[in-house]
Coordinates of C-alpha atoms and ligand atoms in Angstrom, one line a residue:
M1 CA -236.0 9.4 -27.4
A2 CA -232.9 7.1 -24.9
S3 CA -230.4 8.5 -23.9
A4 CA -226.7 6.5 -22.8
T5 CA -225.5 8.3 -19.5
T6 CA -222.3 7.5 -18.6
K7 CA -219.8 9.3 -16.2
D8 CA -217.7 11.4 -18.3
L9 CA -215.9 14.1 -16.8
S10 CA -213.7 15.1 -20.2
D11 CA -215.6 17.0 -22.0
V12 CA -216.0 19.7 -18.6
A13 CA -213.4 19.2 -16.9
A14 CA -210.9 22.0 -16.5
V15 CA -207.4 21.6 -18.3
G16 CA -205.4 21.2 -15.2
G17 CA -207.7 18.9 -13.6
G18 CA -205.6 16.4 -14.3
V19 CA -207.9 14.8 -17.2
G20 CA -207.8 13.2 -19.5
D21 CA -209.7 13.0 -22.3
T22 CA -211.0 8.8 -23.0
Y23 CA -214.5 8.7 -23.3
G24 CA -215.5 7.5 -19.7
E25 CA -212.2 6.9 -18.6
D26 CA -212.0 9.3 -15.7
R27 CA -208.3 9.6 -15.4
G28 CA -207.5 12.6 -13.0
S29 CA -208.8 12.8 -9.2
E30 CA -212.7 14.9 -9.1
D31 CA -211.6 16.3 -6.1
Q32 CA -209.1 18.4 -8.9
L33 CA -212.9 19.3 -11.4
L34 CA -215.1 21.7 -11.6
T35 CA -217.9 20.1 -10.9
P36 CA -218.7 16.5 -10.2
W37 CA -220.4 15.9 -13.2
T38 CA -222.6 12.9 -15.2
F39 CA -222.7 14.1 -18.9
S40 CA -225.5 12.9 -20.8
V41 CA -224.6 11.6 -24.4
A42 CA -227.7 12.0 -27.1
S43 CA -228.1 8.9 -28.3
G44 CA -229.8 7.7 -32.1
Y45 CA -230.6 10.0 -35.1
S46 CA -229.3 13.3 -31.7
L47 CA -226.3 11.8 -31.9
L48 CA -225.3 11.9 -35.5
R49 CA -226.6 15.6 -35.2
D50 CA -224.6 16.9 -32.0
P51 CA -220.6 17.6 -33.9
R52 CA -218.9 17.6 -30.7
H53 CA -220.2 13.2 -30.4
N54 CA -221.0 12.3 -33.6
K55 CA -218.6 9.6 -34.9
G56 CA -220.2 9.6 -39.2
L57 CA -219.5 6.2 -40.9
A58 CA -217.0 4.5 -37.5
F59 CA -219.2 3.9 -35.2
T60 CA -218.6 0.0 -34.2
E61 CA -221.4 -3.1 -35.2
R62 CA -221.1 -2.2 -31.1
E63 CA -222.3 1.1 -31.2
R64 CA -224.8 1.0 -33.6
D65 CA -226.3 -1.6 -31.0
A66 CA -225.5 0.3 -27.6
H67 CA -226.5 3.8 -28.9
Y68 CA -230.2 2.9 -31.4
L69 CA -227.9 3.5 -34.9
R70 CA -229.3 0.7 -36.2
G71 CA -230.6 1.8 -39.5
L72 CA -229.1 5.2 -39.9
L73 CA -226.0 4.3 -41.3
P74 CA -225.5 2.5 -44.2
P75 CA -223.2 -0.5 -43.0
T76 CA -220.1 0.2 -43.9
I77 CA -217.5 0.9 -41.1
S78 CA -215.0 3.5 -41.4
S79 CA -211.8 4.4 -39.5
Q80 CA -211.2 8.1 -38.2
Q81 CA -208.0 7.3 -40.7
A82 CA -209.9 6.1 -44.1
Q83 CA -212.6 9.3 -42.2
E84 CA -209.0 11.5 -42.8
K85 CA -207.7 10.2 -46.0
K86 CA -211.4 10.7 -47.8
L87 CA -211.7 13.9 -46.3
M88 CA -208.6 15.0 -47.5
K89 CA -208.3 13.9 -51.1
N90 CA -212.1 15.7 -51.3
L91 CA -210.5 18.7 -49.6
R92 CA -207.4 19.0 -52.3
E93 CA -209.7 18.5 -54.9
Y94 CA -211.6 22.2 -54.1
Q95 CA -209.5 24.9 -56.6
V96 CA -210.6 28.0 -54.5
P97 CA -209.6 28.6 -50.6
L98 CA -212.8 29.4 -49.6
Q99 CA -214.3 26.8 -51.4
K100 CA -211.8 24.9 -48.8
Y101 CA -213.2 27.5 -45.5
M102 CA -216.3 26.9 -45.9
S103 CA -216.4 22.2 -46.3
L104 CA -214.0 22.6 -43.1
M105 CA -216.7 24.6 -41.6
D106 CA -218.8 22.8 -42.4
L107 CA -216.8 19.8 -40.8
E108 CA -216.9 21.3 -38.2
E109 CA -220.2 21.8 -37.6
R110 CA -220.4 17.5 -38.5
N111 CA -218.0 16.1 -37.0
E112 CA -215.0 18.2 -34.6
R113 CA -213.0 15.2 -33.7
L114 CA -212.9 14.3 -37.5
F115 CA -212.7 18.6 -37.5
Y116 CA -209.4 18.4 -35.0
K117 CA -207.8 16.0 -36.2
L118 CA -207.1 16.4 -40.2
L119 CA -206.0 20.3 -38.9
I120 CA -203.5 18.0 -36.6
D121 CA -202.1 15.6 -39.4
N122 CA -201.3 18.7 -42.0
V123 CA -200.5 21.7 -40.5
E124 CA -198.9 23.1 -42.7
E125 CA -201.6 22.5 -45.3
L126 CA -204.7 23.7 -43.5
L127 CA -203.4 26.8 -41.6
P128 CA -203.8 28.7 -44.5
I129 CA -207.2 27.9 -45.3
V130 CA -208.6 28.4 -41.7
Y131 CA -206.3 31.3 -41.5
T132 CA -204.8 33.9 -42.3
P133 CA -204.9 34.1 -46.0
T134 CA -208.5 32.3 -46.4
V135 CA -209.9 34.1 -42.8
G136 CA -209.6 37.8 -43.9
E137 CA -211.5 36.6 -47.1
A138 CA -214.1 34.4 -45.4
C139 CA -214.5 37.5 -43.0
Q140 CA -214.9 39.7 -46.1
K141 CA -217.8 37.7 -47.0
Y142 CA -218.9 36.0 -44.2
G143 CA -222.6 37.7 -44.0
S144 CA -223.1 35.2 -47.9
I145 CA -221.5 32.5 -46.4
F146 CA -223.0 32.9 -42.8
R147 CA -224.8 29.2 -41.7
R148 CA -225.1 28.5 -38.6
P149 CA -223.1 31.4 -36.0
Q150 CA -220.1 29.7 -33.8
G151 CA -219.8 31.9 -31.5
L152 CA -221.4 35.0 -29.1
F153 CA -222.9 37.8 -30.9
I154 CA -223.0 40.8 -28.7
S155 CA -223.9 43.3 -29.9
L156 CA -225.7 46.7 -28.9
K157 CA -228.8 45.4 -28.1
E158 CA -227.9 43.3 -25.5
K159 CA -227.0 46.4 -23.8
G160 CA -228.0 45.8 -20.1
K161 CA -228.1 41.7 -21.4
I162 CA -224.6 40.7 -21.0
L163 CA -224.4 38.3 -18.4
E164 CA -227.6 36.6 -20.1
V165 CA -225.9 36.7 -22.8
L166 CA -222.9 34.5 -22.1
K167 CA -225.6 32.4 -20.2
N168 CA -227.6 31.2 -23.2
W169 CA -223.8 29.3 -24.4
P170 CA -224.9 26.2 -24.2
E171 CA -220.9 24.9 -22.6
R172 CA -219.9 26.5 -18.9
G173 CA -216.0 24.9 -18.7
I174 CA -214.8 28.1 -21.0
Q175 CA -210.8 28.5 -19.9
V176 CA -210.6 31.3 -23.8
I177 CA -212.9 33.7 -24.7
V178 CA -211.1 35.6 -27.6
V179 CA -212.5 38.5 -28.9
T180 CA -212.9 41.2 -31.0
D181 CA -215.1 44.2 -32.0
G182 CA -213.9 43.6 -35.7
E183 CA -212.8 47.3 -36.2
R184 CA -208.9 46.0 -37.5
I185 CA -209.7 43.1 -39.1
L186 CA -206.0 41.5 -40.0
G187 CA -204.4 44.3 -42.7
L188 CA -208.3 44.8 -44.0
G189 CA -209.6 47.1 -42.3
D190 CA -213.2 47.4 -40.3
L191 CA -215.7 44.4 -41.2
G192 CA -217.9 45.3 -38.8
C193 CA -219.6 41.8 -37.0
Q194 CA -217.9 39.6 -39.5
G195 CA -214.6 40.3 -37.5
M196 CA -216.3 37.4 -36.1
G197 CA -213.9 34.6 -38.4
I198 CA -211.1 35.9 -36.8
P199 CA -212.6 34.5 -32.6
V200 CA -213.0 31.5 -34.9
G201 CA -210.1 31.1 -36.4
K202 CA -208.3 32.0 -33.2
L203 CA -209.4 29.1 -31.4
S204 CA -210.1 26.5 -33.7
L205 CA -205.9 26.6 -33.6
Y206 CA -206.0 26.9 -29.7
T207 CA -207.0 23.2 -29.5
A208 CA -205.8 22.1 -32.4
L209 CA -201.9 24.0 -31.5
G210 CA -202.5 24.9 -28.7
G211 CA -204.6 21.8 -27.3
V212 CA -207.1 23.4 -25.2
R213 CA -210.4 21.1 -25.7
P214 CA -212.9 23.0 -28.0
S215 CA -215.7 23.1 -26.1
A216 CA -213.6 25.4 -23.4
C217 CA -212.4 27.9 -26.5
L218 CA -215.8 30.8 -26.5
P219 CA -215.6 32.7 -29.3
I220 CA -217.3 36.1 -29.5
T221 CA -218.1 39.3 -31.5
I222 CA -219.3 42.9 -29.7
D223 CA -220.5 44.3 -32.2
V224 CA -221.2 48.2 -31.8
G225 CA -221.6 49.0 -35.2
T226 CA -219.5 49.9 -38.3
N227 CA -218.0 52.4 -40.9
N228 CA -217.1 50.1 -43.5
K229 CA -219.7 52.2 -46.1
Q230 CA -219.6 49.0 -48.2
L231 CA -221.6 46.9 -45.5
L232 CA -224.0 49.0 -43.9
Q233 CA -225.5 49.0 -47.7
D234 CA -224.6 45.3 -48.3
E235 CA -227.5 43.1 -48.3
F236 CA -226.4 40.2 -46.9
Y237 CA -224.3 41.8 -43.7
I238 CA -225.1 41.0 -41.2
G239 CA -224.1 43.3 -37.5
L240 CA -226.1 46.5 -36.6
R241 CA -226.0 48.7 -39.6
Q242 CA -225.1 51.5 -37.5
K243 CA -222.3 54.4 -37.4
R244 CA -219.5 52.7 -33.6
A245 CA -220.0 53.3 -31.1
T246 CA -217.2 55.5 -29.5
G247 CA -216.2 57.3 -26.4
Q248 CA -218.1 56.6 -22.8
E249 CA -221.0 54.8 -24.7
Y250 CA -218.3 52.0 -26.2
A251 CA -216.5 51.7 -22.9
D252 CA -219.4 51.7 -20.5
F253 CA -220.2 48.2 -23.2
L254 CA -217.0 46.7 -22.7
H255 CA -216.4 47.5 -19.1
E256 CA -219.8 45.6 -18.5
F257 CA -219.0 42.7 -20.7
M258 CA -215.7 42.3 -18.6
S259 CA -217.9 42.7 -15.4
A260 CA -220.1 40.0 -17.2
V261 CA -217.6 37.0 -17.9
K262 CA -216.3 38.4 -14.5
Q263 CA -219.5 37.1 -13.2
N264 CA -220.1 34.3 -15.2
Y265 CA -216.8 32.4 -15.1
G266 CA -214.8 34.2 -12.9
E267 CA -210.7 35.5 -12.4
K268 CA -208.9 32.2 -14.5
V269 CA -211.0 32.9 -17.9
L270 CA -208.2 34.4 -20.3
V271 CA -210.1 36.8 -22.2
Q272 CA -207.7 37.8 -25.7
F273 CA -208.3 40.4 -27.3
E274 CA -208.4 40.1 -31.1
D275 CA -207.7 43.2 -34.3
F276 CA -209.1 45.9 -32.3
A277 CA -208.2 49.2 -33.7
N278 CA -204.8 50.6 -32.2
H279 CA -206.6 53.5 -29.8
N280 CA -209.2 50.9 -27.6
A281 CA -206.5 48.0 -27.7
F282 CA -203.9 49.5 -26.1
E283 CA -206.4 51.7 -23.9
L284 CA -208.5 48.1 -23.2
L285 CA -205.6 46.1 -22.5
A286 CA -203.9 49.5 -19.9
K287 CA -207.2 49.3 -18.3
Y288 CA -207.9 46.1 -17.4
R289 CA -204.6 43.9 -17.3
S290 CA -203.8 44.6 -13.5
T291 CA -207.6 43.6 -12.7
H292 CA -208.3 40.8 -14.8
L293 CA -206.8 37.9 -16.8
V294 CA -206.2 39.3 -20.5
F295 CA -203.0 39.2 -23.4
N296 CA -204.2 41.3 -26.4
D297 CA -203.2 39.2 -29.0
D298 CA -201.4 41.5 -31.3
I299 CA -199.5 43.3 -29.4
Q300 CA -198.4 41.2 -27.2
G301 CA -198.5 37.7 -29.5
T302 CA -197.3 39.1 -32.3
A303 CA -193.9 40.8 -30.2
A304 CA -193.1 37.6 -28.2
V305 CA -192.7 35.5 -31.9
V306 CA -191.0 38.4 -32.8
L307 CA -188.4 38.7 -30.8
S308 CA -188.4 34.7 -30.7
G309 CA -187.3 35.3 -34.4
V310 CA -184.7 38.3 -33.9
V311 CA -183.2 36.6 -31.2
A312 CA -183.0 33.3 -33.3
A313 CA -181.6 35.2 -36.2
L314 CA -178.9 37.1 -34.3
K315 CA -177.1 33.2 -34.5
L316 CA -177.0 33.6 -38.3
L317 CA -175.9 37.7 -38.4
G318 CA -174.3 37.2 -35.3
G319 CA -173.2 40.3 -32.4
T320 CA -176.2 40.6 -29.5
L321 CA -179.9 41.9 -29.9
A322 CA -177.8 45.2 -28.1
D323 CA -176.0 45.4 -31.8
Q324 CA -178.5 45.3 -33.8
T325 CA -180.8 49.0 -35.0
F326 CA -184.2 48.5 -35.8
L327 CA -186.4 49.7 -38.5
F328 CA -190.2 49.1 -37.8
L329 CA -192.6 50.7 -40.5
G330 CA -195.9 50.6 -38.5
A331 CA -196.5 52.2 -35.2
G332 CA -199.6 50.5 -34.1
E333 CA -200.7 47.9 -32.3
A334 CA -198.3 45.4 -32.9
G335 CA -195.1 47.9 -34.3
T336 CA -194.9 49.5 -31.2
G337 CA -195.8 46.4 -29.3
I338 CA -192.9 44.9 -30.0
A339 CA -190.6 47.2 -30.3
E340 CA -191.4 47.1 -26.4
L341 CA -190.8 43.8 -26.2
I342 CA -187.9 43.9 -27.7
A343 CA -186.4 47.0 -26.2
L344 CA -187.5 45.1 -22.1
E345 CA -185.3 42.1 -23.1
M346 CA -181.9 43.8 -24.8
S347 CA -182.6 45.9 -21.4
K348 CA -182.7 42.9 -19.6
Q349 CA -180.2 41.8 -21.1
A350 CA -177.5 44.5 -21.8
K351 CA -178.2 45.8 -17.4
A352 CA -179.2 48.4 -19.3
P353 CA -182.2 51.0 -18.8
V354 CA -185.3 50.9 -21.3
E355 CA -185.0 53.6 -22.2
E356 CA -181.6 53.2 -23.7
A357 CA -182.8 49.9 -25.3
R358 CA -185.2 52.1 -26.5
K359 CA -182.9 54.2 -28.6
K360 CA -181.5 51.9 -31.0
I361 CA -185.4 51.4 -32.3
W362 CA -187.3 53.6 -34.7
L363 CA -190.3 54.0 -35.7
V364 CA -191.9 55.3 -38.9
D365 CA -195.7 55.8 -39.1
S366 CA -197.8 57.9 -42.4
K367 CA -196.8 60.9 -41.6
G368 CA -192.9 60.2 -41.5
L369 CA -190.4 59.1 -38.7
I370 CA -191.2 59.1 -35.1
V371 CA -188.8 62.1 -34.0
G372 CA -188.8 64.4 -30.7
S373 CA -189.9 67.3 -32.5
R374 CA -193.3 65.8 -33.6
K375 CA -193.7 64.7 -29.7
E376 CA -197.1 67.2 -29.1
S377 CA -199.1 65.8 -32.2
L378 CA -198.0 61.7 -31.2
Q379 CA -201.0 59.4 -29.8
Q380 CA -199.9 58.3 -26.4
F381 CA -197.8 55.1 -27.1
K382 CA -196.0 56.6 -29.8
K383 CA -194.6 58.9 -27.4
P384 CA -191.4 56.6 -26.2
W385 CA -190.5 56.4 -30.0
A386 CA -190.0 59.6 -30.7
H387 CA -185.4 59.6 -30.3
E388 CA -183.7 63.3 -31.3
H389 CA -183.9 63.3 -35.3
E390 CA -184.2 65.8 -38.2
P391 CA -187.0 64.6 -40.2
V392 CA -188.4 61.9 -42.6
K393 CA -190.9 62.1 -44.7
D394 CA -191.3 58.2 -46.0
L395 CA -189.5 55.3 -45.1
L396 CA -186.2 55.2 -47.8
G397 CA -185.7 58.5 -46.3
A398 CA -185.7 56.6 -42.9
V399 CA -183.7 53.8 -44.3
K400 CA -181.0 55.9 -45.4
A401 CA -180.7 57.9 -42.6
I402 CA -180.4 55.7 -39.5
K403 CA -179.4 52.2 -40.9
P404 CA -180.7 49.5 -39.9
T405 CA -180.1 45.9 -39.1
I406 CA -183.4 44.8 -38.3
L407 CA -186.6 46.4 -41.2
I408 CA -190.5 45.2 -40.0
G409 CA -193.7 46.5 -41.5
S410 CA -195.9 46.0 -39.5
S411 CA -198.9 49.2 -41.1
G412 CA -201.6 45.9 -42.6
V413 CA -200.6 48.4 -45.7
G414 CA -198.9 46.0 -48.2
K415 CA -196.1 47.1 -50.8
T416 CA -194.0 49.3 -48.8
F417 CA -191.4 47.3 -48.7
T418 CA -190.2 48.4 -52.4
K419 CA -187.1 47.1 -54.5
E420 CA -185.7 50.5 -53.5
V421 CA -186.1 50.2 -49.6
I422 CA -184.6 47.0 -50.0
E423 CA -181.7 47.8 -52.0
A424 CA -181.2 50.4 -49.9
L425 CA -181.6 48.3 -46.9
C426 CA -178.6 45.5 -49.1
S427 CA -176.7 48.9 -49.4
F428 CA -174.6 48.6 -45.5
N429 CA -176.1 45.5 -44.7
K430 CA -174.3 41.6 -45.1
K431 CA -177.1 39.9 -44.7
P432 CA -180.0 41.7 -43.4
L433 CA -183.1 40.5 -41.9
I434 CA -186.7 41.8 -43.3
M435 CA -190.1 40.4 -41.8
A436 CA -193.2 41.7 -43.6
L437 CA -195.3 40.8 -41.2
S438 CA -198.5 42.6 -42.0
N439 CA -202.3 40.1 -43.2
P440 CA -203.4 38.5 -44.8
T441 CA -200.4 38.2 -48.2
S442 CA -202.1 41.1 -49.7
Q443 CA -200.9 43.2 -47.7
S444 CA -197.6 42.2 -46.6
E445 CA -195.3 44.9 -47.2
C446 CA -193.6 43.2 -49.8
T447 CA -193.3 38.6 -51.0
A448 CA -190.9 36.0 -50.3
E449 CA -190.1 36.4 -53.6
E450 CA -188.9 40.2 -54.1
A451 CA -187.6 39.6 -50.6
Y452 CA -185.5 37.2 -52.2
T453 CA -184.2 38.7 -56.1
W454 CA -184.3 42.4 -54.4
S455 CA -181.6 41.4 -52.0
K456 CA -179.5 38.9 -53.9
G457 CA -180.6 35.3 -51.8
R458 CA -178.8 38.1 -48.9
A459 CA -181.5 38.8 -47.1
I460 CA -183.1 36.8 -44.5
F461 CA -187.0 36.7 -44.1
A462 CA -190.0 35.9 -42.4
S463 CA -193.6 36.5 -43.1
G464 CA -196.9 36.9 -40.9
S465 CA -198.6 35.5 -43.5
P466 CA -197.3 32.4 -45.3
F467 CA -194.8 32.1 -48.9
D468 CA -194.0 29.3 -51.0
P469 CA -190.0 28.3 -50.8
V470 CA -188.5 31.0 -53.6
E471 CA -185.9 29.4 -56.2
F472 CA -182.8 32.0 -56.8
E473 CA -180.3 31.7 -58.7
G474 CA -180.7 27.7 -58.5
K475 CA -180.6 28.4 -54.4
V476 CA -183.7 26.9 -52.7
F477 CA -184.6 29.6 -50.1
V478 CA -187.5 29.1 -47.6
P479 CA -189.3 32.1 -46.1
G480 CA -190.3 31.7 -42.3
Q481 CA -194.0 32.1 -41.1
S482 CA -193.6 35.5 -37.9
N483 CA -197.4 35.2 -37.2
N484 CA -198.5 34.4 -33.3
A485 CA -200.5 31.2 -34.3
Y486 CA -197.0 30.4 -32.7
I487 CA -197.5 31.7 -30.0
F488 CA -200.5 32.3 -28.5
P489 CA -201.9 28.4 -28.9
G490 CA -199.8 27.5 -26.2
F491 CA -199.4 30.8 -24.0
G492 CA -202.7 30.5 -23.4
L493 CA -202.1 26.5 -22.9
G494 CA -199.6 27.4 -20.1
V495 CA -202.0 31.0 -18.5
V496 CA -204.6 28.3 -18.0
M497 CA -202.9 24.3 -17.0
C498 CA -201.4 26.6 -13.9
G499 CA -204.6 28.6 -13.8
A500 CA -202.7 32.1 -13.9
I501 CA -205.0 34.9 -12.2
R502 CA -202.7 37.6 -14.4
V503 CA -200.9 38.2 -17.4
H504 CA -197.3 39.7 -16.8
D505 CA -194.8 40.5 -19.5
E506 CA -192.4 38.3 -17.5
M507 CA -194.5 35.4 -19.3
L508 CA -193.9 37.2 -22.1
L509 CA -190.4 37.1 -22.9
A510 CA -190.5 33.5 -21.5
A511 CA -192.7 32.7 -24.2
S512 CA -190.6 33.9 -26.8
E513 CA -187.8 32.4 -25.3
A514 CA -189.7 29.0 -25.7
L515 CA -190.0 29.7 -28.7
A516 CA -186.8 30.9 -29.8
G517 CA -184.8 27.7 -28.3
Q518 CA -187.5 25.0 -29.9
V519 CA -184.9 26.3 -33.7
T520 CA -182.4 23.9 -34.3
Q521 CA -179.4 23.6 -35.9
E522 CA -181.1 21.7 -39.0
N523 CA -183.8 25.0 -39.5
F524 CA -180.9 27.7 -39.1
E525 CA -178.6 25.4 -42.0
K526 CA -182.0 26.2 -43.6
G527 CA -181.7 30.3 -43.1
L528 CA -185.4 30.0 -41.0
I529 CA -185.2 31.4 -37.6
Y530 CA -188.6 29.6 -36.9
P531 CA -188.9 25.7 -36.4
P532 CA -191.6 24.5 -38.9
F533 CA -195.3 23.9 -37.5
S534 CA -195.5 20.2 -38.2
N535 CA -193.9 20.2 -34.9
I536 CA -196.7 23.1 -32.8
R537 CA -198.2 21.1 -30.8
K538 CA -194.8 20.2 -28.7
I539 CA -193.6 23.5 -29.1
S540 CA -196.4 24.2 -27.9
A541 CA -196.3 22.2 -24.9
D542 CA -193.1 23.5 -24.2
I543 CA -194.1 27.2 -24.4
A544 CA -196.9 26.5 -22.3
A545 CA -194.5 24.6 -19.7
K546 CA -191.5 27.9 -19.7
V547 CA -194.8 30.4 -19.0
A548 CA -196.7 29.0 -16.0
T549 CA -192.9 28.1 -14.3
K550 CA -192.5 31.8 -14.6
A551 CA -196.9 32.5 -13.4
Y552 CA -195.3 29.7 -10.5
D553 CA -192.0 31.8 -10.0
L554 CA -194.3 35.3 -10.2
G555 CA -197.1 33.7 -7.9
L556 CA -199.8 34.6 -9.7
A557 CA -200.6 30.8 -10.8
S558 CA -203.3 29.0 -8.8
H559 CA -203.4 25.8 -9.0
L560 CA -201.3 24.2 -6.7
P561 CA -199.3 21.8 -6.1
R562 CA -196.8 22.9 -8.6
P563 CA -196.1 19.7 -10.7
V564 CA -193.1 18.5 -11.0
D565 CA -192.7 18.1 -14.9
L566 CA -194.7 21.3 -15.8
V567 CA -193.6 19.9 -19.9
K568 CA -194.8 16.3 -19.3
Y569 CA -197.8 18.3 -17.2
A570 CA -198.6 20.5 -20.1
E571 CA -198.9 17.4 -22.3
S572 CA -201.2 14.7 -21.0
C573 CA -203.3 18.1 -20.6
M574 CA -203.2 17.8 -24.3
Y575 CA -207.3 17.4 -25.8
S576 CA -206.7 14.8 -28.3
P577 CA -208.4 14.2 -31.3
V578 CA -209.0 10.8 -31.9
Y579 CA -212.5 9.1 -31.5
R580 CA -213.1 8.2 -27.9
M581 CA -215.3 4.3 -27.5
Y582 CA -218.5 4.8 -26.4
R583 CA -220.0 2.0 -24.2
Ligands
OAA601 O1 -203.7 36.4 -37.1 C1 -203.1 36.7 -38.0 O2 -202.9 35.9 -38.8 C2 -201.8 37.4 -37.1 C3 -202.5 38.4 -36.4 O3 -202.9 38.5 -35.3 C4 -202.8 39.8 -37.2 O4 -203.2 40.0 -38.9 O5 -203.8 41.3 -36.6
MG602 MG1 -204.6 39.9 -34.8

């Protein structure tokens, strides 16, 4: 079949190469690109089957002539806006969120730009579909709804061959990998290979919210088995039917993966670890943070977004960070990650040692308050939080004993902020900050309605999964969504656009400060501690700029010279889903 050849650099150019994405139009200088490249676009029937270039009914008369499309499409020509309107109408007719999810995934498979156009223009409406909570259900049913692979599956069968597997992926200019091993998918537990929905969903936000090109994103699921008995017996399960590999076998497999990634993509590919179980999450981050460009979203991304919300909430609560007392339910990745970043910021602000700052932060796990007398039996990552106190066996007891001003739930267990807990919190706080972070909605520590009703409208509330506004005693309360989706897309964009080679905690603090700085007076007046998601691209550009600034300051950025205006530069790097004209 004939093919139209065009010297189009946009689909292979690295972010940071200064190249826009107007089809056939070079806006950057070629010598900054990874490779000079002549891109060959399919034509005719293949063009319609190529989701990256298909425009459906939007192909113009000239394009239909030039690209052998005559007769393959009905006569009508439709604009991208008209296509968007039709699809949104169709989508809204589905009653079941999972049907909307499947319909959106089909669209992505058919017409990638239209998918992203929809997602960007309707972000508040569609985020709960491609992301939490619906993506959780999609993972639970992934085997049944599976149609086509949207990322790489690397199972123990591929041991010794991971580099070859990476080479099977059709794209070369990968900048961001999101990888999971499926052991702790949201608060839903071990979903094995079906965790793939998470890297896919996270990376679609990298593009929609952070502007990283879709072709630069690679979702990966590592399959070392699953301990989920139900899945092992499920006739439609798509993963290895064996118990999880652990210990040395697991470590060696992950090491082969990390080495292959570096060998294949070099130093500047960002690897985001997602939804690993606690022990592996901490170990992998500790092991690879000094040799690879890695970021753990559940530990570091969640920490940055929560710190941002807490800092913004100080405007409503009064006082400084150091004036607050924190109590966490959940001492895993999210809980200890957030606690540590808060302690770092507190010690920076108060110019005091971080050990002092940690004393203002208390954690409760499944065995009760973490205290010094439990030190011997505690996992390593909990030890910094074992302060001196008599044992307290549950959350309610801990609330009464510690008298926190801020209560944060990150245990993955739903319905744990009970009426008694919230009433106790309100008995000594005029305005408590309550963050119910566990996902999806079914695992939230309490609902927005419960938080406002039980606190009699006094709580400032944010949750990991979205809740609708609540009316209480004639007043409307709008809950915030404290989800790492505010941070990782902009953070990732910042990292790749400056060619960072490592992630430093200071870069996370910069991202967090950038987000807090985006909350407007108008937001505060509504009781909001996060800006609306509808502004997310602007927010992401600002986060990216601040993260890149910090990377340059720390000498960790390799793309030189440093752009003068990093916000403008971030904006210029962002992918636009608007159709391009094919010459
Ligand atoms: O995916 C989300 O919505 C947030 C997150 O990382 C998690 O809950 O593990
Ligand atoms: Mg996660």
